[in-house]
XYZ file of C-alpha atoms in Angstrom:
425
model
C 0.000 0.000 0.000
C 2.817 2.378 0.917
C 4.749 1.554 -2.273
C 1.628 2.149 -4.368
C 1.089 5.554 -2.771
C 4.753 6.444 -3.294
C 4.553 5.514 -6.986
C 1.441 7.661 -7.334
C 3.203 10.647 -5.730
C 6.207 10.207 -8.037
C 3.949 10.059 -11.084
C 2.179 13.240 -9.990
C 5.505 15.009 -9.461
C 6.723 13.939 -12.901
C 3.474 15.067 -14.486
C 3.695 18.404 -12.696
C 7.302 18.877 -13.790
C 6.414 18.088 -17.393
C 3.446 20.462 -17.358
C 5.598 23.190 -15.821
C 7.908 23.011 -18.823
C 5.131 22.597 -21.381
C 2.608 25.040 -19.952
C 3.794 27.818 -22.245
C 4.843 26.403 -25.622
C 6.020 28.732 -28.372
C 3.322 28.272 -31.008
C 5.024 30.313 -33.719
C 8.451 31.831 -34.333
C 8.852 34.418 -37.097
C 11.800 36.347 -38.492
C 11.485 39.560 -40.547
C 14.896 40.709 -41.853
C 15.198 44.223 -43.304
C 17.758 46.968 -43.751
C 15.834 49.264 -41.388
C 15.827 46.620 -38.660
C 15.370 42.881 -38.182
C 12.469 41.617 -36.087
C 12.185 38.266 -34.323
C 8.781 37.331 -32.898
C 7.960 34.471 -30.529
C 4.246 33.817 -30.076
C 2.996 31.832 -27.084
C -0.096 31.077 -25.012
C 1.034 33.211 -22.077
C 3.634 35.873 -21.334
C 7.254 34.738 -21.732
C 9.646 35.664 -18.929
C 13.077 36.569 -20.243
C 16.532 37.975 -19.556
C 18.937 39.365 -22.133
C 22.572 40.429 -22.322
C 25.207 41.043 -24.978
C 28.713 39.661 -25.502
C 31.572 41.136 -27.521
C 34.460 39.756 -29.591
C 32.542 38.431 -31.439
C 29.268 40.326 -31.114
C 26.449 38.189 -29.701
C 23.037 38.722 -28.193
C 21.864 36.188 -25.604
C 18.225 35.755 -24.555
C 17.172 33.368 -21.784
C 13.524 32.287 -21.986
C 12.070 30.984 -18.739
C 9.401 28.318 -18.363
C 8.901 27.514 -22.030
C 9.047 24.310 -24.013
C 11.823 23.691 -26.536
C 9.224 23.308 -29.262
C 9.543 22.511 -32.950
C 8.782 26.156 -33.753
C 11.823 27.247 -31.755
C 14.084 24.570 -33.191
C 13.134 25.590 -36.738
C 13.965 29.240 -36.078
C 17.686 28.746 -36.713
C 16.929 27.628 -40.279
C 14.985 30.831 -40.949
C 18.033 33.092 -40.700
C 18.743 34.481 -44.158
C 22.249 35.070 -45.482
C 21.021 38.500 -46.559
C 19.982 39.462 -43.029
C 21.846 42.732 -42.344
C 22.354 42.014 -38.637
C 22.088 38.281 -37.781
C 24.664 35.831 -39.141
C 23.366 32.753 -37.306
C 21.177 31.673 -34.405
C 21.582 28.859 -31.874
C 18.960 27.409 -29.528
C 19.278 24.973 -26.640
C 18.185 24.200 -23.100
C 20.489 26.098 -20.740
C 18.775 24.970 -17.510
C 15.817 22.670 -16.802
C 13.473 25.656 -16.959
C 15.457 27.955 -19.282
C 15.822 27.869 -23.064
C 18.704 29.993 -24.356
C 18.835 31.792 -27.711
C 22.225 32.995 -28.934
C 22.242 35.345 -31.905
C 25.579 35.741 -33.669
C 25.656 39.303 -34.979
C 27.355 40.827 -38.006
C 28.054 44.129 -36.250
C 27.209 46.159 -33.168
C 23.474 46.717 -32.822
C 20.859 48.363 -30.618
C 18.403 45.633 -29.574
C 14.933 46.269 -28.182
C 13.117 43.389 -26.457
C 9.509 43.783 -25.332
C 6.244 41.910 -24.782
C 2.899 42.409 -26.516
C -0.505 41.380 -25.226
C -2.877 39.332 -27.414
C -4.595 41.270 -30.195
C -6.547 40.118 -33.223
C -5.373 36.684 -34.343
C -2.150 36.897 -32.321
C -1.540 35.515 -28.844
C 1.136 36.753 -26.452
C 4.224 37.922 -28.339
C 7.814 38.453 -27.293
C 9.400 40.764 -29.854
C 13.077 41.424 -30.503
C 13.885 44.384 -32.757
C 17.526 44.651 -33.852
C 18.440 48.155 -35.009
C 21.792 49.311 -36.411
C 24.067 51.009 -33.889
C 24.108 54.091 -36.135
C 20.662 55.006 -37.549
C 20.371 54.746 -41.322
C 20.195 57.991 -43.282
C 17.509 57.766 -46.011
C 18.740 60.915 -47.730
C 22.270 59.535 -47.910
C 20.816 56.378 -49.454
C 19.232 58.566 -52.112
C 22.602 60.193 -52.817
C 24.223 56.763 -53.113
C 21.580 55.752 -55.653
C 22.622 58.726 -57.739
C 26.282 57.729 -57.513
C 25.448 54.145 -58.434
C 23.893 55.169 -61.741
C 26.260 53.861 -64.407
C 25.114 56.193 -67.191
C 23.552 59.660 -67.144
C 19.932 59.835 -68.261
C 20.515 63.003 -70.256
C 18.213 65.264 -68.260
C 19.708 68.500 -66.980
C 18.149 67.959 -63.566
C 19.803 64.578 -63.077
C 23.123 65.873 -64.400
C 22.925 68.686 -61.872
C 22.304 66.207 -59.083
C 25.309 64.074 -60.002
C 27.555 67.106 -60.273
C 26.419 68.350 -56.880
C 26.884 64.952 -55.260
C 30.362 64.565 -56.708
C 31.456 67.977 -55.438
C 29.792 67.854 -52.033
C 32.123 66.901 -49.159
C 31.091 63.919 -47.020
C 29.140 64.865 -43.875
C 31.014 64.817 -40.535
C 30.813 61.495 -38.728
C 29.354 63.115 -35.600
C 26.550 64.806 -37.498
C 23.286 62.989 -36.822
C 21.175 64.532 -39.591
C 23.420 65.790 -42.406
C 21.994 68.221 -44.921
C 22.546 68.174 -48.645
C 21.667 71.661 -49.951
C 22.945 70.977 -53.460
C 20.707 67.931 -53.795
C 17.732 69.626 -52.161
C 17.903 72.591 -54.573
C 17.541 70.356 -57.595
C 15.382 67.374 -56.727
C 11.895 67.040 -55.268
C 11.815 64.135 -52.830
C 8.611 62.117 -52.461
C 8.281 59.706 -49.522
C 6.165 56.681 -50.460
C 4.679 54.740 -47.561
C 3.352 51.269 -48.374
C 0.802 50.650 -45.633
C 1.088 47.806 -43.106
C 3.755 45.075 -43.510
C 5.361 42.269 -41.550
C 3.197 41.152 -38.634
C 0.430 43.441 -39.889
C -1.099 42.134 -43.158
C -3.674 44.913 -43.347
C -7.027 44.073 -44.923
C -7.384 40.708 -46.663
C -9.613 40.188 -49.705
C -11.963 37.261 -50.226
C -9.412 35.628 -52.542
C -6.674 35.986 -49.935
C -5.029 39.113 -51.360
C -3.177 40.930 -48.588
C -3.190 44.705 -48.404
C 0.478 44.840 -47.385
C 1.502 43.092 -50.622
C -0.624 45.279 -52.900
C 0.514 48.539 -51.309
C 4.197 47.617 -51.570
C 3.821 46.623 -55.215
C 2.086 49.900 -56.102
C 4.651 51.906 -54.111
C 7.522 50.253 -55.986
C 5.903 51.008 -59.337
C 5.253 54.593 -58.301
C 8.882 54.945 -57.211
C 10.064 53.764 -60.630
C 7.813 56.291 -62.361
C 8.908 59.127 -60.072
C 12.597 58.288 -60.493
C 12.102 58.402 -64.269
C 10.703 61.947 -63.992
C 13.191 64.794 -64.351
C 13.773 66.665 -61.101
C 12.065 64.105 -58.855
C 13.157 61.172 -56.708
C 11.225 58.797 -54.449
C 12.127 57.240 -51.107
C 10.356 54.057 -50.029
C 9.460 54.158 -46.340
C 9.035 50.376 -46.352
C 11.182 48.515 -48.883
C 10.111 44.964 -48.036
C 7.740 42.832 -45.989
C 8.344 44.190 -42.502
C 6.497 46.471 -40.105
C 7.368 50.084 -39.353
C 5.523 51.912 -36.545
C 3.382 54.838 -37.647
C 5.654 57.362 -35.954
C 8.685 55.711 -37.550
C 7.174 56.287 -40.987
C 6.749 59.980 -40.240
C 10.277 60.203 -38.848
C 11.871 58.485 -41.857
C 10.133 60.877 -44.264
C 11.403 63.874 -42.305
C 14.953 62.504 -42.124
C 14.846 62.121 -45.905
C 13.864 65.805 -46.139
C 10.797 64.757 -48.112
C 8.781 67.425 -49.900
C 5.676 65.202 -49.857
C 4.480 62.082 -48.053
C 2.076 59.648 -49.742
C 0.738 56.701 -47.740
C -0.741 53.963 -49.943
C -3.508 51.659 -48.719
C -6.365 49.443 -49.891
C -9.739 49.954 -48.247
C -12.053 47.290 -46.812
C -15.612 47.044 -45.534
C -17.797 44.330 -44.070
C -20.073 44.410 -47.137
C -18.510 43.465 -50.495
C -20.395 46.053 -52.569
C -18.385 49.016 -51.188
C -16.089 50.297 -53.931
C -14.018 53.199 -55.194
C -10.889 55.223 -54.470
C -10.508 57.822 -51.716
C -7.904 60.357 -50.616
C -7.497 61.625 -47.050
C -5.630 64.415 -45.284
C -5.063 65.191 -41.619
C -7.681 67.134 -39.694
C -6.930 69.770 -37.048
C -10.301 69.137 -35.465
C -12.810 66.340 -35.901
C -13.268 64.021 -38.846
C -15.256 65.239 -41.847
C -17.497 62.164 -41.731
C -18.262 59.130 -39.611
C -16.646 56.856 -42.194
C -13.449 58.953 -42.172
C -13.359 58.766 -38.375
C -13.848 54.986 -38.512
C -11.133 54.551 -41.133
C -8.639 56.678 -39.185
C -9.326 54.602 -36.070
C -8.783 51.395 -38.046
C -5.541 52.585 -39.652
C -4.244 53.948 -36.334
C -4.638 50.475 -34.820
C -1.886 49.203 -37.127
C 0.643 49.666 -34.325
C -1.334 47.252 -32.135
C -1.224 44.526 -34.785
C 2.270 45.236 -36.083
C 3.686 45.589 -32.587
C 5.265 48.707 -31.086
C 7.606 49.073 -28.133
C 5.614 51.406 -25.869
C 8.711 52.125 -23.780
C 10.094 54.218 -26.646
C 8.733 57.754 -26.594
C 6.789 58.906 -29.645
C 7.546 62.538 -30.561
C 4.934 62.809 -33.309
C 1.738 60.954 -32.449
C 1.236 62.835 -29.184
C 2.084 66.286 -30.468
C -0.449 69.125 -30.396
C -1.530 70.130 -33.881
C -2.731 73.646 -33.138
C 0.182 75.623 -34.516
C 0.649 77.736 -37.616
C 3.144 75.447 -39.329
C 0.804 72.471 -39.001
C -2.118 74.503 -40.338
C -0.106 75.510 -43.406
C 0.982 71.911 -43.926
C -2.613 70.682 -43.770
C -3.651 73.310 -46.315
C -0.947 72.079 -48.704
C -1.980 68.489 -47.995
C -5.533 69.323 -49.036
C -4.314 70.863 -52.304
C -2.244 67.777 -53.077
C -5.104 65.454 -52.120
C -7.540 67.205 -54.468
C -5.181 66.840 -57.433
C -4.558 63.154 -56.710
C -8.260 62.441 -56.180
C -9.103 64.015 -59.540
C -6.534 61.848 -61.323
C -7.744 58.687 -59.564
C -11.232 59.463 -60.846
C -9.907 58.873 -64.357
C -9.116 55.199 -63.699
C -11.587 54.177 -60.995
C -14.886 55.066 -59.406
C -14.487 57.524 -56.539
C -15.871 56.312 -53.233
C -16.522 59.947 -52.343
C -16.183 62.915 -54.650
C -14.269 65.021 -52.143
C -11.176 64.782 -49.981
C -11.929 63.546 -46.454
C -10.078 64.493 -43.277
C -9.516 62.729 -39.959
C -6.851 62.156 -37.304
C -4.597 59.731 -39.193
C -1.483 59.198 -37.085
C 0.711 58.486 -40.106
C -0.093 61.935 -41.541
C 1.032 63.869 -38.448
C 4.163 65.401 -39.910
C 4.361 69.051 -38.833
C 6.135 70.258 -41.971
C 5.615 67.735 -44.801
C 2.350 67.826 -46.808
C 0.937 64.328 -46.361
C -1.943 62.349 -47.843
C -3.337 58.847 -47.468
C -4.589 57.149 -50.640
C -7.103 54.315 -50.400
C -6.540 52.890 -53.881
C -9.636 50.663 -53.976
C -11.668 48.268 -51.829
C -9.808 44.995 -51.453
C -12.994 43.610 -49.891
C -14.814 44.120 -53.220
C -14.209 41.033 -55.435
C -13.980 43.094 -58.633
C -11.614 45.663 -57.168
C -9.553 42.965 -55.450
C -9.003 41.383 -58.858
C -7.920 44.745 -60.283
C -5.568 45.440 -57.387
C -3.754 42.167 -58.112
C -3.337 43.095 -61.789
C 0.150 44.513 -62.408
C -1.071 46.644 -65.297
C -3.751 48.209 -63.130
C -1.166 48.862 -60.422
C 0.874 50.797 -63.010
C -2.205 52.872 -63.875
C -2.848 53.549 -60.200
C 0.753 54.660 -59.713
C 0.600 56.884 -62.802
C -2.594 58.558 -61.560
C -0.972 59.365 -58.207
C 2.119 60.726 -59.967
C -0.025 62.895 -62.257
C -1.708 64.404 -59.212
C 1.672 65.060 -57.591
C 2.982 66.789 -60.719
C -0.091 69.003 -60.971
C 0.329 69.985 -57.332
C 3.964 70.972 -57.862
C 3.133 72.836 -61.075
C 0.622 74.997 -59.186
C 2.621 75.477 -55.984
C 4.197 78.972 -55.862
C 6.464 78.015 -52.969
C 8.069 75.353 -55.144
C 8.163 77.266 -58.432
C 11.901 76.667 -58.816
C 11.154 72.924 -58.767
C 8.258 72.999 -61.248
C 7.818 69.805 -63.204
C 6.342 69.930 -66.696
C 3.060 68.024 -66.890
C 4.222 66.276 -70.021
C 7.411 64.886 -68.441
């Protein structure tokens, strides 16, 4: 009787020990490499307790995960590291202690890691997120200059020749300078920041045929960049160059660091009923939204940070700023002018959802000094428009319509008369 009771106690202890290790399995492990930063996401059923530290010579980042199971998802993570990853060269995983799984990331250079937890939202459970940023922030304007230098042959336009001459003669910026300026480049080229909505953990809206908004917006943005770069006196900067997430404030910040003259955020609309259709253009509002639908859309787009995942410990200088100042008012006025031109051009290739520009509190449009618009290209929830959005030819037409609106805005903007672009270019 005593031996039977002892065996039962031992079995219970073993079962408890097993459940303690398996009570919080990692259900999914994802890796999003990008030049801006690389993100590693571990999704689990409950919050993951962790400790992190770095090692030098060689550079490594160590993360100890407490109370989790060494699951197949974790073991497969090492195989997901890409050779093209800018920051991670390899990744090792193993059980360090009975209740601790250790991740060791071998790094290609010094980095600035951010590790934080996210509560469940939408289809995601608890997430532990590691963002690996470069030790020195990337300079989008310098990247634009390097693109000019990389051009093997001149295009023949006087504007581009002027840019190359200026770049060749300009001295390199001091190493200690955080935000270098390039007056020669700025006096000759109009810079357009193109923001492909969503990305990475945040797919955006999904059509009935499985088309993801993040894929459509990036494809249109790339086509628009090609068209802008082929226009004399203009260059485009992609805010998001691949399938990864950038916080809303980070999109605003990158456009400002690139000294952008305009900011265009590209999206695809969605509604619960499939008959909703048409293109729309939005600008920021100083006060309330111009309609209930605009207010609803702004709320939906502003929730992108919840899905994509943002480190709340990092202060946001843009989303919390007060908009009641003269510079912001002037910027909104210019945004409205740009939006009207783009909306008119979109009406030539698609039905307009509303015949006027709408305004609401879109967080991604809160740049104090860069005219900014948000373009809802079409309704991805409408089967007909979803099919069009997937068509590469239609994406080219959509990009051309946006560019035509941009060119008309510049042609009629007195403040930018020295940059005027001919409508026929």
